[in-house]
Amino acid sequence: MQIQVKLDKGYLPDEYAKYTSVKEAGNPVVSFPFTLTDLPEGTKYLAWSLVDYDSIPVCGFAWIHWLASDVPAVSEIPADFSRTTDTPQGYNSTVSRFLTDPEEVHTGYIGPTPPDKDHDYRFRVYALSEKLDLDQPYYYNEFLRALKGKVLAESQVDLPARV
């Protein structure tokens, strides 16, 4: 399975990251489009995560930007999917008790906003044999546990975003 995300001069385009004009509580909220090729036979659903491991020196933990599950298997996910779907989506890191972001941005996509330098955002897509069937919203650890025994294939790509 292969993931394709169009980059702009090597970076995630501004419309999906820090320099977008569409924000909620200061966070980019328009999710990026992507395509998938070579889905394995038997793929019924997709799930994915977008995590910033470069955030660890900045805030002390890997920042979760997007969790989605139980997406019927398709080869193309359109821009702004996060806000235009009823697909189950998990908590992102704005849910932290140490932050004051409003509840309406705690789930779904929040785009990259690297504060200190360019960051690479690890985007993982999973081809699934069945639904994860998680209660909404869910945490990343619940997402990872639910994947066990259901993953037919996994692919990842690092998406650079500029400071």
Short mmCIF file of N, CA and C in Angstrom, two decimals:
data_model
loop_
_atom_site.label_atom_id
_atom_site.label_comp_id
_atom_site.label_asym_id
_atom_site.label_seq_id
_atom_site.Cartn_x
_atom_site.Cartn_y
_atom_site.Cartn_z
N MET A 1 0.86 -1.17 0.00
CA MET A 1 0.00 0.00 0.00
C MET A 1 0.90 1.23 0.00
N GLN A 2 0.55 2.19 -0.84
CA GLN A 2 1.32 3.43 -0.96
C GLN A 2 0.42 4.63 -0.67
N ILE A 3 0.98 5.65 -0.02
CA ILE A 3 0.27 6.90 0.28
C ILE A 3 0.88 8.00 -0.57
N GLN A 4 0.03 8.79 -1.20
CA GLN A 4 0.50 9.97 -1.93
C GLN A 4 -0.17 11.21 -1.36
N VAL A 5 0.66 12.16 -0.94
CA VAL A 5 0.20 13.47 -0.47
C VAL A 5 0.98 14.50 -1.28
N LYS A 6 0.27 15.41 -1.94
CA LYS A 6 0.96 16.44 -2.73
C LYS A 6 1.58 17.46 -1.79
N LEU A 7 2.87 17.68 -2.01
CA LEU A 7 3.60 18.69 -1.23
C LEU A 7 3.84 19.91 -2.10
N ASP A 8 4.10 21.03 -1.47
CA ASP A 8 4.41 22.29 -2.14
C ASP A 8 5.84 22.67 -1.77
N LYS A 9 6.74 22.55 -2.73
CA LYS A 9 8.16 22.82 -2.50
C LYS A 9 8.69 22.02 -1.31
N GLY A 10 8.23 20.77 -1.22
CA GLY A 10 8.72 19.87 -0.19
C GLY A 10 7.99 19.92 1.14
N TYR A 11 6.98 20.78 1.25
CA TYR A 11 6.23 20.94 2.51
C TYR A 11 4.73 20.70 2.30
N LEU A 12 4.06 20.35 3.39
CA LEU A 12 2.60 20.29 3.35
C LEU A 12 2.10 21.67 2.96
N PRO A 13 1.21 21.78 1.99
CA PRO A 13 0.74 23.09 1.54
C PRO A 13 0.14 23.93 2.69
N ASP A 14 0.35 25.24 2.58
CA ASP A 14 -0.09 26.17 3.62
C ASP A 14 -1.57 26.03 3.97
N GLU A 15 -2.41 25.69 3.00
CA GLU A 15 -3.85 25.62 3.26
C GLU A 15 -4.22 24.53 4.27
N TYR A 16 -3.27 23.62 4.57
CA TYR A 16 -3.54 22.54 5.53
C TYR A 16 -2.67 22.65 6.78
N ALA A 17 -1.94 23.75 6.90
CA ALA A 17 -0.98 23.88 8.00
C ALA A 17 -1.00 25.30 8.58
N LYS A 18 0.08 25.65 9.20
CA LYS A 18 0.23 26.87 10.00
C LYS A 18 -0.25 28.16 9.32
N TYR A 19 -0.04 28.28 8.02
CA TYR A 19 -0.34 29.54 7.34
C TYR A 19 -1.68 29.56 6.61
N THR A 20 -2.57 28.68 6.97
CA THR A 20 -3.90 28.67 6.37
C THR A 20 -4.72 29.86 6.87
N SER A 21 -5.73 30.20 6.12
CA SER A 21 -6.64 31.26 6.56
C SER A 21 -7.84 30.66 7.30
N VAL A 22 -7.97 29.33 7.30
CA VAL A 22 -9.11 28.67 7.94
C VAL A 22 -8.65 28.01 9.24
N LYS A 23 -8.99 28.67 10.36
CA LYS A 23 -8.57 28.17 11.67
C LYS A 23 -9.72 28.22 12.66
N GLU A 24 -9.65 27.35 13.64
CA GLU A 24 -10.55 27.39 14.79
C GLU A 24 -9.68 27.40 16.03
N ALA A 25 -9.90 28.36 16.90
CA ALA A 25 -9.10 28.53 18.11
C ALA A 25 -7.61 28.54 17.77
N GLY A 26 -7.26 29.16 16.65
CA GLY A 26 -5.87 29.28 16.24
C GLY A 26 -5.27 28.05 15.57
N ASN A 27 -6.07 27.00 15.39
CA ASN A 27 -5.58 25.75 14.81
C ASN A 27 -6.08 25.57 13.37
N PRO A 28 -5.19 25.17 12.45
CA PRO A 28 -5.63 24.83 11.10
C PRO A 28 -6.60 23.64 11.18
N VAL A 29 -7.68 23.69 10.44
CA VAL A 29 -8.70 22.64 10.54
C VAL A 29 -9.09 22.00 9.21
N VAL A 30 -8.54 22.45 8.11
CA VAL A 30 -8.84 21.85 6.81
C VAL A 30 -7.82 20.73 6.57
N SER A 31 -8.30 19.48 6.59
CA SER A 31 -7.40 18.34 6.42
C SER A 31 -6.96 18.21 4.96
N PHE A 32 -5.77 17.67 4.78
CA PHE A 32 -5.17 17.53 3.45
C PHE A 32 -5.75 16.32 2.72
N PRO A 33 -5.80 16.39 1.38
CA PRO A 33 -6.25 15.23 0.59
C PRO A 33 -5.09 14.25 0.42
N PHE A 34 -5.43 12.99 0.19
CA PHE A 34 -4.41 12.00 -0.12
C PHE A 34 -5.02 10.87 -0.92
N THR A 35 -4.14 10.14 -1.59
CA THR A 35 -4.58 8.97 -2.36
C THR A 35 -3.81 7.75 -1.88
N LEU A 36 -4.44 6.60 -2.08
CA LEU A 36 -3.85 5.32 -1.71
C LEU A 36 -3.85 4.42 -2.93
N THR A 37 -2.76 3.68 -3.11
CA THR A 37 -2.68 2.70 -4.18
C THR A 37 -2.27 1.36 -3.59
N ASP A 38 -2.55 0.31 -4.31
CA ASP A 38 -2.17 -1.04 -3.92
C ASP A 38 -2.76 -1.47 -2.58
N LEU A 39 -4.04 -1.13 -2.37
CA LEU A 39 -4.71 -1.63 -1.16
C LEU A 39 -4.76 -3.15 -1.25
N PRO A 40 -4.46 -3.85 -0.18
CA PRO A 40 -4.48 -5.31 -0.25
C PRO A 40 -5.89 -5.85 -0.41
N GLU A 41 -5.98 -7.02 -1.03
CA GLU A 41 -7.26 -7.69 -1.17
C GLU A 41 -7.85 -7.93 0.20
N GLY A 42 -9.15 -7.72 0.32
CA GLY A 42 -9.82 -7.92 1.60
C GLY A 42 -9.92 -6.67 2.45
N THR A 43 -9.36 -5.55 1.96
CA THR A 43 -9.44 -4.30 2.72
C THR A 43 -10.88 -3.80 2.71
N LYS A 44 -11.46 -3.68 3.89
CA LYS A 44 -12.83 -3.19 4.02
C LYS A 44 -12.88 -1.78 4.58
N TYR A 45 -11.90 -1.44 5.42
CA TYR A 45 -11.89 -0.14 6.10
C TYR A 45 -10.46 0.40 6.15
N LEU A 46 -10.39 1.70 6.40
CA LEU A 46 -9.12 2.38 6.59
C LEU A 46 -9.14 3.07 7.95
N ALA A 47 -7.96 3.28 8.47
CA ALA A 47 -7.78 4.09 9.68
C ALA A 47 -6.45 4.81 9.51
N TRP A 48 -6.28 5.94 10.20
CA TRP A 48 -4.99 6.64 10.11
C TRP A 48 -4.73 7.49 11.32
N SER A 49 -3.44 7.84 11.43
CA SER A 49 -2.98 8.74 12.50
C SER A 49 -1.97 9.71 11.91
N LEU A 50 -1.94 10.91 12.47
CA LEU A 50 -0.96 11.93 12.12
C LEU A 50 -0.36 12.42 13.43
N VAL A 51 0.93 12.14 13.62
CA VAL A 51 1.58 12.42 14.90
C VAL A 51 2.89 13.15 14.65
N ASP A 52 3.15 14.17 15.48
CA ASP A 52 4.38 14.96 15.41
C ASP A 52 5.32 14.52 16.52
N TYR A 53 6.34 13.73 16.17
CA TYR A 53 7.33 13.30 17.16
C TYR A 53 8.38 14.37 17.38
N ASP A 54 8.50 15.34 16.46
CA ASP A 54 9.43 16.46 16.67
C ASP A 54 8.95 17.40 17.77
N SER A 55 7.72 17.21 18.23
CA SER A 55 7.19 18.06 19.31
C SER A 55 7.72 17.66 20.68
N ILE A 56 8.32 16.49 20.80
CA ILE A 56 8.76 16.01 22.11
C ILE A 56 9.70 16.99 22.80
N PRO A 57 10.73 17.54 22.15
CA PRO A 57 11.58 18.51 22.84
C PRO A 57 10.85 19.81 23.20
N VAL A 58 9.78 20.13 22.47
CA VAL A 58 9.05 21.38 22.68
C VAL A 58 8.06 21.26 23.84
N CYS A 59 7.25 20.19 23.85
CA CYS A 59 6.19 20.10 24.86
C CYS A 59 6.28 18.85 25.74
N GLY A 60 7.22 17.95 25.42
CA GLY A 60 7.41 16.79 26.27
C GLY A 60 6.69 15.54 25.84
N PHE A 61 5.92 15.60 24.75
CA PHE A 61 5.21 14.42 24.26
C PHE A 61 4.98 14.53 22.76
N ALA A 62 4.69 13.40 22.14
CA ALA A 62 4.36 13.39 20.71
C ALA A 62 2.96 13.99 20.55
N TRP A 63 2.82 14.96 19.67
CA TRP A 63 1.57 15.69 19.49
C TRP A 63 0.70 14.97 18.46
N ILE A 64 -0.49 14.59 18.87
CA ILE A 64 -1.43 13.90 18.00
C ILE A 64 -2.26 14.95 17.25
N HIS A 65 -2.21 14.90 15.92
CA HIS A 65 -2.92 15.86 15.09
C HIS A 65 -4.20 15.32 14.48
N TRP A 66 -4.28 13.99 14.31
CA TRP A 66 -5.47 13.45 13.66
C TRP A 66 -5.54 11.95 13.86
N LEU A 67 -6.70 11.48 14.23
CA LEU A 67 -7.01 10.05 14.30
C LEU A 67 -8.34 9.84 13.60
N ALA A 68 -8.39 8.90 12.69
CA ALA A 68 -9.65 8.56 12.01
C ALA A 68 -9.73 7.05 11.89
N SER A 69 -10.95 6.53 11.94
CA SER A 69 -11.12 5.07 11.86
C SER A 69 -12.41 4.74 11.13
N ASP A 70 -12.50 3.48 10.74
CA ASP A 70 -13.72 2.92 10.13
C ASP A 70 -14.15 3.65 8.86
N VAL A 71 -13.18 4.12 8.10
CA VAL A 71 -13.46 4.76 6.82
C VAL A 71 -13.61 3.64 5.79
N PRO A 72 -14.75 3.55 5.11
CA PRO A 72 -14.88 2.51 4.07
C PRO A 72 -13.72 2.62 3.08
N ALA A 73 -13.18 1.49 2.66
CA ALA A 73 -12.00 1.46 1.80
C ALA A 73 -12.24 2.21 0.50
N VAL A 74 -11.44 3.24 0.28
CA VAL A 74 -11.47 4.04 -0.94
C VAL A 74 -10.02 4.37 -1.30
N SER A 75 -9.81 4.84 -2.51
CA SER A 75 -8.45 5.18 -2.90
C SER A 75 -8.16 6.68 -2.78
N GLU A 76 -9.21 7.49 -2.63
CA GLU A 76 -8.99 8.94 -2.52
C GLU A 76 -9.76 9.52 -1.35
N ILE A 77 -9.04 10.30 -0.54
CA ILE A 77 -9.65 11.04 0.56
C ILE A 77 -9.55 12.52 0.18
N PRO A 78 -10.67 13.23 0.09
CA PRO A 78 -10.64 14.62 -0.35
C PRO A 78 -10.17 15.59 0.74
N ALA A 79 -9.80 16.77 0.31
CA ALA A 79 -9.46 17.84 1.25
C ALA A 79 -10.66 18.12 2.15
N ASP A 80 -10.39 18.50 3.37
CA ASP A 80 -11.40 18.86 4.38
C ASP A 80 -12.28 17.67 4.80
N PHE A 81 -11.78 16.47 4.57
CA PHE A 81 -12.51 15.26 4.95
C PHE A 81 -12.88 15.28 6.43
N SER A 82 -11.97 15.72 7.26
CA SER A 82 -12.19 15.70 8.71
C SER A 82 -13.45 16.46 9.12
N ARG A 83 -13.71 17.59 8.48
CA ARG A 83 -14.88 18.40 8.86
C ARG A 83 -16.14 18.05 8.10
N THR A 84 -16.02 17.24 7.05
CA THR A 84 -17.18 16.98 6.19
C THR A 84 -17.65 15.53 6.24
N THR A 85 -17.24 14.79 7.24
CA THR A 85 -17.59 13.38 7.33
C THR A 85 -18.16 13.06 8.70
N ASP A 86 -18.87 11.96 8.78
CA ASP A 86 -19.32 11.48 10.09
C ASP A 86 -18.48 10.28 10.52
N THR A 87 -17.35 10.09 9.86
CA THR A 87 -16.40 9.04 10.22
C THR A 87 -15.94 9.22 11.66
N PRO A 88 -15.80 8.13 12.41
CA PRO A 88 -15.29 8.26 13.78
C PRO A 88 -13.89 8.86 13.80
N GLN A 89 -13.72 9.87 14.64
CA GLN A 89 -12.43 10.52 14.80
C GLN A 89 -12.10 10.62 16.28
N GLY A 90 -10.82 10.47 16.57
CA GLY A 90 -10.37 10.47 17.95
C GLY A 90 -9.92 11.84 18.43
N TYR A 91 -9.54 11.85 19.70
CA TYR A 91 -9.01 13.07 20.31
C TYR A 91 -7.65 13.40 19.71
N ASN A 92 -7.41 14.68 19.49
CA ASN A 92 -6.08 15.15 19.18
C ASN A 92 -5.49 15.71 20.49
N SER A 93 -4.28 16.23 20.44
CA SER A 93 -3.62 16.65 21.68
C SER A 93 -4.15 17.93 22.29
N THR A 94 -5.06 18.63 21.63
CA THR A 94 -5.64 19.82 22.27
C THR A 94 -6.52 19.45 23.45
N VAL A 95 -6.85 18.17 23.60
CA VAL A 95 -7.70 17.72 24.70
C VAL A 95 -6.93 17.73 26.03
N SER A 96 -5.63 17.94 25.99
CA SER A 96 -4.81 17.92 27.20
C SER A 96 -5.35 18.86 28.28
N ARG A 97 -5.32 18.41 29.50
CA ARG A 97 -5.78 19.25 30.62
C ARG A 97 -4.86 20.44 30.85
N PHE A 98 -3.70 20.44 30.21
CA PHE A 98 -2.75 21.54 30.36
C PHE A 98 -2.99 22.66 29.35
N LEU A 99 -3.94 22.46 28.44
CA LEU A 99 -4.24 23.46 27.42
C LEU A 99 -5.64 24.01 27.61
N THR A 100 -5.91 25.12 26.96
CA THR A 100 -7.22 25.77 27.12
C THR A 100 -8.01 25.83 25.82
N ASP A 101 -7.64 25.02 24.84
CA ASP A 101 -8.37 25.02 23.58
C ASP A 101 -9.83 24.62 23.82
N PRO A 102 -10.76 25.24 23.09
CA PRO A 102 -12.17 24.89 23.27
C PRO A 102 -12.49 23.48 22.80
N GLU A 103 -13.54 22.92 23.36
CA GLU A 103 -13.94 21.55 23.09
C GLU A 103 -14.15 21.24 21.61
N GLU A 104 -14.60 22.20 20.84
CA GLU A 104 -14.89 21.94 19.43
C GLU A 104 -13.66 21.59 18.60
N VAL A 105 -12.44 21.80 19.11
CA VAL A 105 -11.24 21.39 18.36
C VAL A 105 -10.55 20.17 18.97
N HIS A 106 -11.14 19.52 19.94
CA HIS A 106 -10.52 18.37 20.60
C HIS A 106 -10.52 17.10 19.75
N THR A 107 -11.39 17.01 18.76
CA THR A 107 -11.41 15.83 17.90
C THR A 107 -11.24 16.26 16.44
N GLY A 108 -10.82 15.31 15.63
CA GLY A 108 -10.61 15.61 14.22
C GLY A 108 -9.26 16.24 13.96
N TYR A 109 -9.09 16.70 12.75
CA TYR A 109 -7.81 17.23 12.27
C TYR A 109 -7.51 18.60 12.84
N ILE A 110 -6.30 18.74 13.36
CA ILE A 110 -5.72 20.06 13.59
C ILE A 110 -4.36 20.03 12.91
N GLY A 111 -4.16 20.95 12.02
CA GLY A 111 -2.97 20.93 11.19
C GLY A 111 -1.69 21.32 11.90
N PRO A 112 -0.58 21.03 11.24
CA PRO A 112 0.73 21.34 11.78
C PRO A 112 0.94 22.84 11.99
N THR A 113 1.52 23.16 13.13
CA THR A 113 1.91 24.54 13.45
C THR A 113 3.25 24.49 14.20
N PRO A 114 4.31 24.06 13.54
CA PRO A 114 5.58 23.92 14.26
C PRO A 114 6.04 25.25 14.84
N PRO A 115 6.35 25.27 16.15
CA PRO A 115 6.68 26.53 16.81
C PRO A 115 8.16 26.90 16.78
N ASP A 116 9.05 25.92 16.58
CA ASP A 116 10.46 26.18 16.79
C ASP A 116 11.34 25.98 15.56
N LYS A 117 10.95 25.04 14.70
CA LYS A 117 11.69 24.71 13.48
C LYS A 117 10.78 23.87 12.61
N ASP A 118 11.21 23.57 11.40
CA ASP A 118 10.43 22.66 10.55
C ASP A 118 10.27 21.33 11.27
N HIS A 119 9.08 20.73 11.18
CA HIS A 119 8.81 19.43 11.79
C HIS A 119 8.37 18.45 10.72
N ASP A 120 8.63 17.16 10.97
CA ASP A 120 8.10 16.09 10.14
C ASP A 120 6.94 15.46 10.89
N TYR A 121 5.83 15.30 10.20
CA TYR A 121 4.61 14.74 10.79
C TYR A 121 4.41 13.34 10.23
N ARG A 122 4.41 12.35 11.11
CA ARG A 122 4.31 10.95 10.70
C ARG A 122 2.85 10.61 10.42
N PHE A 123 2.57 10.32 9.15
CA PHE A 123 1.22 9.97 8.71
C PHE A 123 1.20 8.48 8.43
N ARG A 124 0.40 7.74 9.19
CA ARG A 124 0.29 6.28 9.04
C ARG A 124 -1.13 5.93 8.62
N VAL A 125 -1.24 5.12 7.60
CA VAL A 125 -2.55 4.65 7.13
C VAL A 125 -2.55 3.13 7.26
N TYR A 126 -3.66 2.62 7.77
CA TYR A 126 -3.82 1.19 7.98
C TYR A 126 -4.97 0.67 7.11
N ALA A 127 -4.72 -0.42 6.38
CA ALA A 127 -5.77 -1.13 5.66
C ALA A 127 -6.30 -2.20 6.61
N LEU A 128 -7.62 -2.20 6.82
CA LEU A 128 -8.22 -3.06 7.84
C LEU A 128 -9.16 -4.10 7.27
N SER A 129 -9.21 -5.24 7.93
CA SER A 129 -10.12 -6.31 7.55
C SER A 129 -11.51 -6.11 8.14
N GLU A 130 -11.60 -5.29 9.17
CA GLU A 130 -12.88 -5.00 9.82
C GLU A 130 -12.80 -3.66 10.55
N LYS A 131 -13.93 -3.18 10.99
CA LYS A 131 -13.99 -1.91 11.72
C LYS A 131 -13.24 -2.00 13.04
N LEU A 132 -12.75 -0.85 13.50
CA LEU A 132 -12.18 -0.78 14.84
C LEU A 132 -13.30 -0.67 15.88
N ASP A 133 -14.40 -0.06 15.46
CA ASP A 133 -15.61 0.01 16.28
C ASP A 133 -15.36 0.60 17.67
N LEU A 134 -14.68 1.72 17.68
CA LEU A 134 -14.36 2.43 18.93
C LEU A 134 -15.48 3.38 19.32
N ASP A 135 -15.70 3.55 20.61
CA ASP A 135 -16.62 4.59 21.08
C ASP A 135 -15.98 5.94 20.78
N GLN A 136 -16.80 6.89 20.33
CA GLN A 136 -16.30 8.23 20.00
C GLN A 136 -16.47 9.17 21.16
N PRO A 137 -15.58 10.12 21.29
CA PRO A 137 -14.24 10.12 20.71
C PRO A 137 -13.34 9.16 21.47
N TYR A 138 -12.23 8.81 20.90
CA TYR A 138 -11.33 7.82 21.50
C TYR A 138 -9.92 8.41 21.59
N TYR A 139 -9.13 7.81 22.44
CA TYR A 139 -7.74 8.23 22.62
C TYR A 139 -6.82 7.37 21.75
N TYR A 140 -5.61 7.87 21.51
CA TYR A 140 -4.64 7.19 20.66
C TYR A 140 -4.32 5.78 21.17
N ASN A 141 -4.20 5.61 22.48
CA ASN A 141 -3.90 4.28 23.02
C ASN A 141 -5.04 3.30 22.73
N GLU A 142 -6.28 3.76 22.77
CA GLU A 142 -7.43 2.91 22.44
C GLU A 142 -7.39 2.54 20.95
N PHE A 143 -7.05 3.51 20.13
CA PHE A 143 -6.92 3.31 18.68
C PHE A 143 -5.87 2.23 18.40
N LEU A 144 -4.70 2.35 19.02
CA LEU A 144 -3.63 1.38 18.78
C LEU A 144 -4.02 -0.02 19.24
N ARG A 145 -4.68 -0.14 20.38
CA ARG A 145 -5.12 -1.45 20.86
C ARG A 145 -6.14 -2.08 19.90
N ALA A 146 -7.05 -1.26 19.40
CA ALA A 146 -8.12 -1.75 18.51
C ALA A 146 -7.56 -2.25 17.17
N LEU A 147 -6.40 -1.77 16.76
CA LEU A 147 -5.80 -2.20 15.49
C LEU A 147 -5.35 -3.66 15.52
N LYS A 148 -5.04 -4.17 16.69
CA LYS A 148 -4.47 -5.52 16.80
C LYS A 148 -5.36 -6.57 16.15
N GLY A 149 -4.75 -7.34 15.25
CA GLY A 149 -5.44 -8.42 14.57
C GLY A 149 -6.32 -8.01 13.41
N LYS A 150 -6.36 -6.71 13.09
CA LYS A 150 -7.23 -6.23 12.02
C LYS A 150 -6.47 -5.58 10.86
N VAL A 151 -5.16 -5.41 11.01
CA VAL A 151 -4.36 -4.69 10.01
C VAL A 151 -3.88 -5.65 8.92
N LEU A 152 -4.29 -5.37 7.68
CA LEU A 152 -3.84 -6.14 6.53
C LEU A 152 -2.56 -5.55 5.95
N ALA A 153 -2.43 -4.24 6.05
CA ALA A 153 -1.23 -3.54 5.56
C ALA A 153 -1.17 -2.19 6.25
N GLU A 154 0.04 -1.66 6.31
CA GLU A 154 0.28 -0.36 6.93
C GLU A 154 1.31 0.36 6.08
N SER A 155 1.12 1.67 5.92
CA SER A 155 2.09 2.48 5.19
C SER A 155 2.24 3.80 5.91
N GLN A 156 3.40 4.38 5.80
CA GLN A 156 3.61 5.67 6.46
C GLN A 156 4.44 6.58 5.58
N VAL A 157 4.28 7.85 5.81
CA VAL A 157 5.04 8.88 5.12
C VAL A 157 5.22 10.03 6.10
N ASP A 158 6.39 10.67 6.05
CA ASP A 158 6.62 11.85 6.87
C ASP A 158 6.28 13.07 6.04
N LEU A 159 5.44 13.92 6.59
CA LEU A 159 4.99 15.14 5.93
C LEU A 159 5.67 16.35 6.58
N PRO A 160 6.60 16.98 5.90
CA PRO A 160 7.25 18.14 6.47
C PRO A 160 6.33 19.37 6.47
N ALA A 161 6.41 20.14 7.54
CA ALA A 161 5.70 21.42 7.61
C ALA A 161 6.70 22.47 8.07
N ARG A 162 6.56 23.66 7.50
CA ARG A 162 7.55 24.72 7.79
C ARG A 162 7.13 25.54 9.00
N VAL A 163 8.15 26.06 9.64
CA VAL A 163 7.94 26.89 10.83
C VAL A 163 7.34 28.22 10.44
#
